[in-house]
Amino acid sequence: MLNKIFSILCMAIGILFFANSQACAAEIVIVLDVPTGRFSEPESVYRMVEKSMEDVLGEYKSYEIIPPSETENYVRLYREEHDLIFSTGAEEDKVTERYFKKADIDNICKHFRGKHLIYIRLTNTKPRLALGFGLLYASQKTNVVMDYRIWSNRKKDFTYMKRLTAKGTSTSILDYSPSTAKSLRDGLKKALQEITDDEIKIRMALAE
């Protein structure tokens, strides 16, 4: 009799533990994969990415989200431990890139116990400086390239993939210098807007 009661108690504890672990699991994990030091103000970039996600979801559903500011350190450590250092040289054509494979994305998703992982990979071309109107103004331009993918932990595959290239520009007048950081943010903003325009496909991917 005591053995039966003990077994029932163990089963109940197991069910409660499983339910609690499921409740604590995040639905969406966001990973922003970008060369170290590329954006001088990463916090503003994080806010742009999170705002884009809010615009896509709207009031469609309330998701529990782990933002890129909380996944950054683990992703950097994961790259170091798996010899996947991602760095872009100061000069064009001097680039070292190590891509995440599906197994890596799956490992990161499982680490954060996510149902879906949104992987955003950013690179950019070397900024170009242009002068105009008799040196009255200067502009700096760069192409921001974004790979945007949604991983389903259940399907063990991507349910949405899109590659975007957006031109970012920073313009200054007279003695002020155009900003590389501003041109990068401008390009990122334009790329994220294209993602927002794809909200129906993204919602469907998150429902997989």
CSV table of C-alpha atoms in Angstrom, one decimal, residues 20-207:
chain,number,residue,atom,x,y,z
A,20,ASN,CA,6.6,23.7,-14.7
A,21,SER,CA,9.5,23.1,-17.2
A,22,GLN,CA,7.1,23.6,-20.1
A,23,ALA,CA,5.7,26.8,-18.6
A,24,CYS,CA,9.2,28.2,-18.1
A,25,ALA,CA,10.3,27.3,-21.7
A,26,ALA,CA,10.5,30.4,-24.0
A,27,GLU,CA,8.4,30.3,-27.1
A,28,ILE,CA,10.8,32.5,-29.2
A,29,VAL,CA,14.6,32.9,-28.8
A,30,ILE,CA,16.1,35.7,-30.8
A,31,VAL,CA,19.8,35.5,-31.8
A,32,LEU,CA,21.4,38.5,-33.5
A,33,ASP,CA,24.7,37.3,-35.0
A,34,VAL,CA,27.0,40.2,-36.0
A,35,PRO,CA,30.8,40.8,-36.0
A,36,THR,CA,32.0,42.1,-32.7
A,37,GLY,CA,32.3,45.9,-32.6
A,38,ARG,CA,30.5,46.4,-35.9
A,39,PHE,CA,27.7,48.4,-34.3
A,40,SER,CA,29.0,51.0,-31.8
A,41,GLU,CA,25.7,51.1,-29.9
A,42,PRO,CA,24.4,47.5,-29.7
A,43,GLU,CA,21.7,48.5,-27.3
A,44,SER,CA,19.9,50.6,-30.0
A,45,VAL,CA,20.3,47.7,-32.5
A,46,TYR,CA,18.7,45.3,-30.0
A,47,ARG,CA,15.8,47.8,-29.5
A,48,MET,CA,15.3,48.0,-33.3
A,49,VAL,CA,15.2,44.2,-33.6
A,50,GLU,CA,12.8,43.8,-30.7
A,51,LYS,CA,10.6,46.6,-32.0
A,52,SER,CA,10.4,44.9,-35.4
A,53,MET,CA,9.3,41.7,-33.7
A,54,GLU,CA,6.6,43.5,-31.8
A,55,ASP,CA,5.4,45.1,-35.0
A,56,VAL,CA,5.3,41.6,-36.7
A,57,LEU,CA,3.4,40.0,-33.9
A,58,GLY,CA,1.1,42.9,-33.0
A,59,GLU,CA,-1.8,41.6,-30.9
A,60,TYR,CA,-1.9,38.3,-32.8
A,61,LYS,CA,-0.5,36.3,-29.9
A,62,SER,CA,1.3,36.9,-26.6
A,63,TYR,CA,4.7,35.2,-26.9
A,64,GLU,CA,7.4,34.7,-24.3
A,65,ILE,CA,10.5,36.1,-25.9
A,66,ILE,CA,14.2,35.9,-25.0
A,67,PRO,CA,15.7,39.0,-26.6
A,68,PRO,CA,19.1,39.2,-28.4
A,69,SER,CA,20.6,41.2,-25.5
A,70,GLU,CA,20.2,38.0,-23.3
A,71,THR,CA,21.4,35.5,-25.9
A,72,GLU,CA,24.5,37.5,-27.1
A,73,ASN,CA,27.0,36.2,-24.5
A,74,TYR,CA,26.0,32.6,-24.9
A,75,VAL,CA,26.2,32.8,-28.7
A,76,ARG,CA,29.7,34.4,-28.5
A,77,LEU,CA,30.9,31.6,-26.1
A,78,TYR,CA,29.3,28.9,-28.3
A,79,ARG,CA,31.3,30.3,-31.3
A,80,GLU,CA,34.5,30.3,-29.3
A,81,GLU,CA,34.0,26.7,-28.0
A,82,HIS,CA,33.2,25.4,-31.5
A,83,ASP,CA,35.8,27.3,-33.5
A,84,LEU,CA,33.2,29.4,-35.2
A,85,ILE,CA,34.7,32.9,-34.7
A,86,PHE,CA,32.8,35.4,-36.7
A,87,SER,CA,34.9,38.5,-37.5
A,88,THR,CA,35.2,41.0,-40.4
A,89,GLY,CA,38.5,42.6,-41.1
A,90,ALA,CA,38.8,46.4,-41.3
A,91,GLU,CA,39.7,46.1,-45.0
A,92,GLU,CA,37.4,44.8,-47.7
A,93,ASP,CA,38.1,41.2,-48.9
A,94,LYS,CA,39.8,40.4,-45.6
A,95,VAL,CA,37.0,38.5,-43.9
A,96,THR,CA,36.8,35.5,-41.6
A,97,GLU,CA,33.4,33.9,-41.5
A,98,ARG,CA,32.2,30.7,-39.8
A,99,TYR,CA,28.6,29.9,-40.5
A,100,PHE,CA,26.2,28.2,-38.1
A,101,LYS,CA,24.9,24.9,-39.3
A,102,LYS,CA,21.5,23.5,-38.5
A,103,ALA,CA,22.9,21.4,-35.7
A,104,ASP,CA,24.4,24.6,-34.1
A,105,ILE,CA,21.1,26.5,-34.4
A,106,ASP,CA,19.3,23.5,-32.8
A,107,ASN,CA,21.8,23.3,-29.9
A,108,ILE,CA,21.3,27.0,-29.2
A,109,CYS,CA,17.5,26.7,-29.4
A,110,LYS,CA,17.6,23.7,-27.0
A,111,HIS,CA,19.9,25.6,-24.6
A,112,PHE,CA,17.3,28.3,-24.1
A,113,ARG,CA,14.5,25.7,-24.2
A,114,GLY,CA,12.8,27.6,-27.1
A,115,LYS,CA,10.0,26.4,-29.3
A,116,HIS,CA,11.3,28.7,-32.1
A,117,LEU,CA,14.5,30.5,-32.7
A,118,ILE,CA,14.8,33.6,-34.8
A,119,TYR,CA,18.3,33.8,-36.2
A,120,ILE,CA,19.4,37.2,-37.7
A,121,ARG,CA,22.8,37.4,-39.3
A,122,LEU,CA,24.2,40.8,-40.2
A,123,THR,CA,27.1,41.7,-42.5
A,124,ASN,CA,27.9,44.8,-44.4
A,125,THR,CA,30.1,46.1,-47.3
A,126,LYS,CA,32.9,48.5,-46.7
A,127,PRO,CA,31.5,52.0,-46.2
A,128,ARG,CA,32.0,54.4,-49.2
A,129,LEU,CA,32.4,58.2,-48.8
A,130,ALA,CA,30.9,60.5,-51.4
A,131,LEU,CA,31.1,64.4,-51.6
A,132,GLY,CA,28.7,66.7,-53.3
A,133,PHE,CA,27.8,70.3,-54.2
A,134,GLY,CA,31.3,71.6,-54.0
A,135,LEU,CA,32.2,69.8,-50.7
A,136,LEU,CA,29.1,71.3,-49.0
A,137,TYR,CA,28.0,67.9,-47.8
A,138,ALA,CA,29.4,64.4,-47.5
A,139,SER,CA,27.6,61.0,-47.3
A,140,GLN,CA,28.7,57.6,-46.3
A,141,LYS,CA,27.0,54.6,-47.8
A,142,THR,CA,27.1,50.8,-47.0
A,143,ASN,CA,25.1,47.8,-47.9
A,144,VAL,CA,23.7,45.9,-44.9
A,145,VAL,CA,23.1,42.2,-45.7
A,146,MET,CA,20.6,40.4,-43.4
A,147,ASP,CA,19.9,36.7,-43.3
A,148,TYR,CA,16.6,36.2,-41.3
A,149,ARG,CA,15.6,32.7,-40.4
A,150,ILE,CA,13.1,31.0,-38.2
A,151,TRP,CA,13.9,27.6,-36.7
A,152,SER,CA,11.3,25.2,-35.4
A,153,ASN,CA,12.4,23.0,-32.5
A,154,ARG,CA,9.6,20.6,-33.3
A,155,LYS,CA,10.4,20.2,-37.0
A,156,LYS,CA,14.2,20.5,-36.6
A,157,ASP,CA,14.3,22.7,-39.6
A,158,PHE,CA,13.8,26.3,-40.8
A,159,THR,CA,10.2,27.3,-41.4
A,160,TYR,CA,11.1,30.8,-42.8
A,161,MET,CA,14.2,32.1,-44.6
A,162,LYS,CA,14.8,35.4,-46.2
A,163,ARG,CA,18.0,37.3,-47.4
A,164,LEU,CA,17.9,41.0,-47.7
A,165,THR,CA,20.3,43.7,-48.9
A,166,ALA,CA,19.5,47.3,-47.9
A,167,LYS,CA,21.6,50.5,-48.6
A,168,GLY,CA,22.3,52.5,-45.5
A,169,THR,CA,23.3,56.2,-45.8
A,170,SER,CA,24.6,58.8,-43.4
A,171,THR,CA,24.8,62.4,-44.7
A,172,SER,CA,26.5,65.4,-43.1
A,173,ILE,CA,26.7,69.1,-44.0
A,174,LEU,CA,29.8,71.3,-44.1
A,175,ASP,CA,32.4,70.4,-41.4
A,176,TYR,CA,30.6,67.4,-39.9
A,177,SER,CA,31.7,63.9,-40.8
A,178,PRO,CA,29.1,61.3,-41.8
A,179,SER,CA,28.8,58.4,-39.4
A,180,THR,CA,29.4,54.8,-40.2
A,181,ALA,CA,27.3,53.7,-37.3
A,182,LYS,CA,24.3,55.8,-38.6
A,183,SER,CA,24.7,54.3,-42.1
A,184,LEU,CA,24.6,50.8,-40.6
A,185,ARG,CA,21.5,51.6,-38.5
A,186,ASP,CA,19.8,53.1,-41.5
A,187,GLY,CA,20.5,50.0,-43.6
A,188,LEU,CA,19.3,47.7,-40.7
A,189,LYS,CA,16.1,49.8,-40.3
A,190,LYS,CA,15.3,49.4,-44.0
A,191,ALA,CA,15.9,45.6,-43.9
A,192,LEU,CA,13.8,45.2,-40.8
A,193,GLN,CA,10.9,47.1,-42.5
A,194,GLU,CA,10.9,44.5,-45.2
A,195,ILE,CA,10.7,41.8,-42.6
A,196,THR,CA,7.7,43.6,-41.0
A,197,ASP,CA,6.0,43.7,-44.4
A,198,ASP,CA,6.3,39.9,-44.4
A,199,GLU,CA,4.4,39.5,-41.1
A,200,ILE,CA,1.8,37.0,-42.3
A,201,LYS,CA,4.5,34.5,-43.5
A,202,ILE,CA,6.4,35.0,-40.2
A,203,ARG,CA,3.3,34.4,-38.1
A,204,MET,CA,2.6,31.2,-40.1
A,205,ALA,CA,6.2,30.1,-39.6
A,206,LEU,CA,5.9,30.6,-35.8
A,207,ALA,CA,2.7,28.6,-35.8
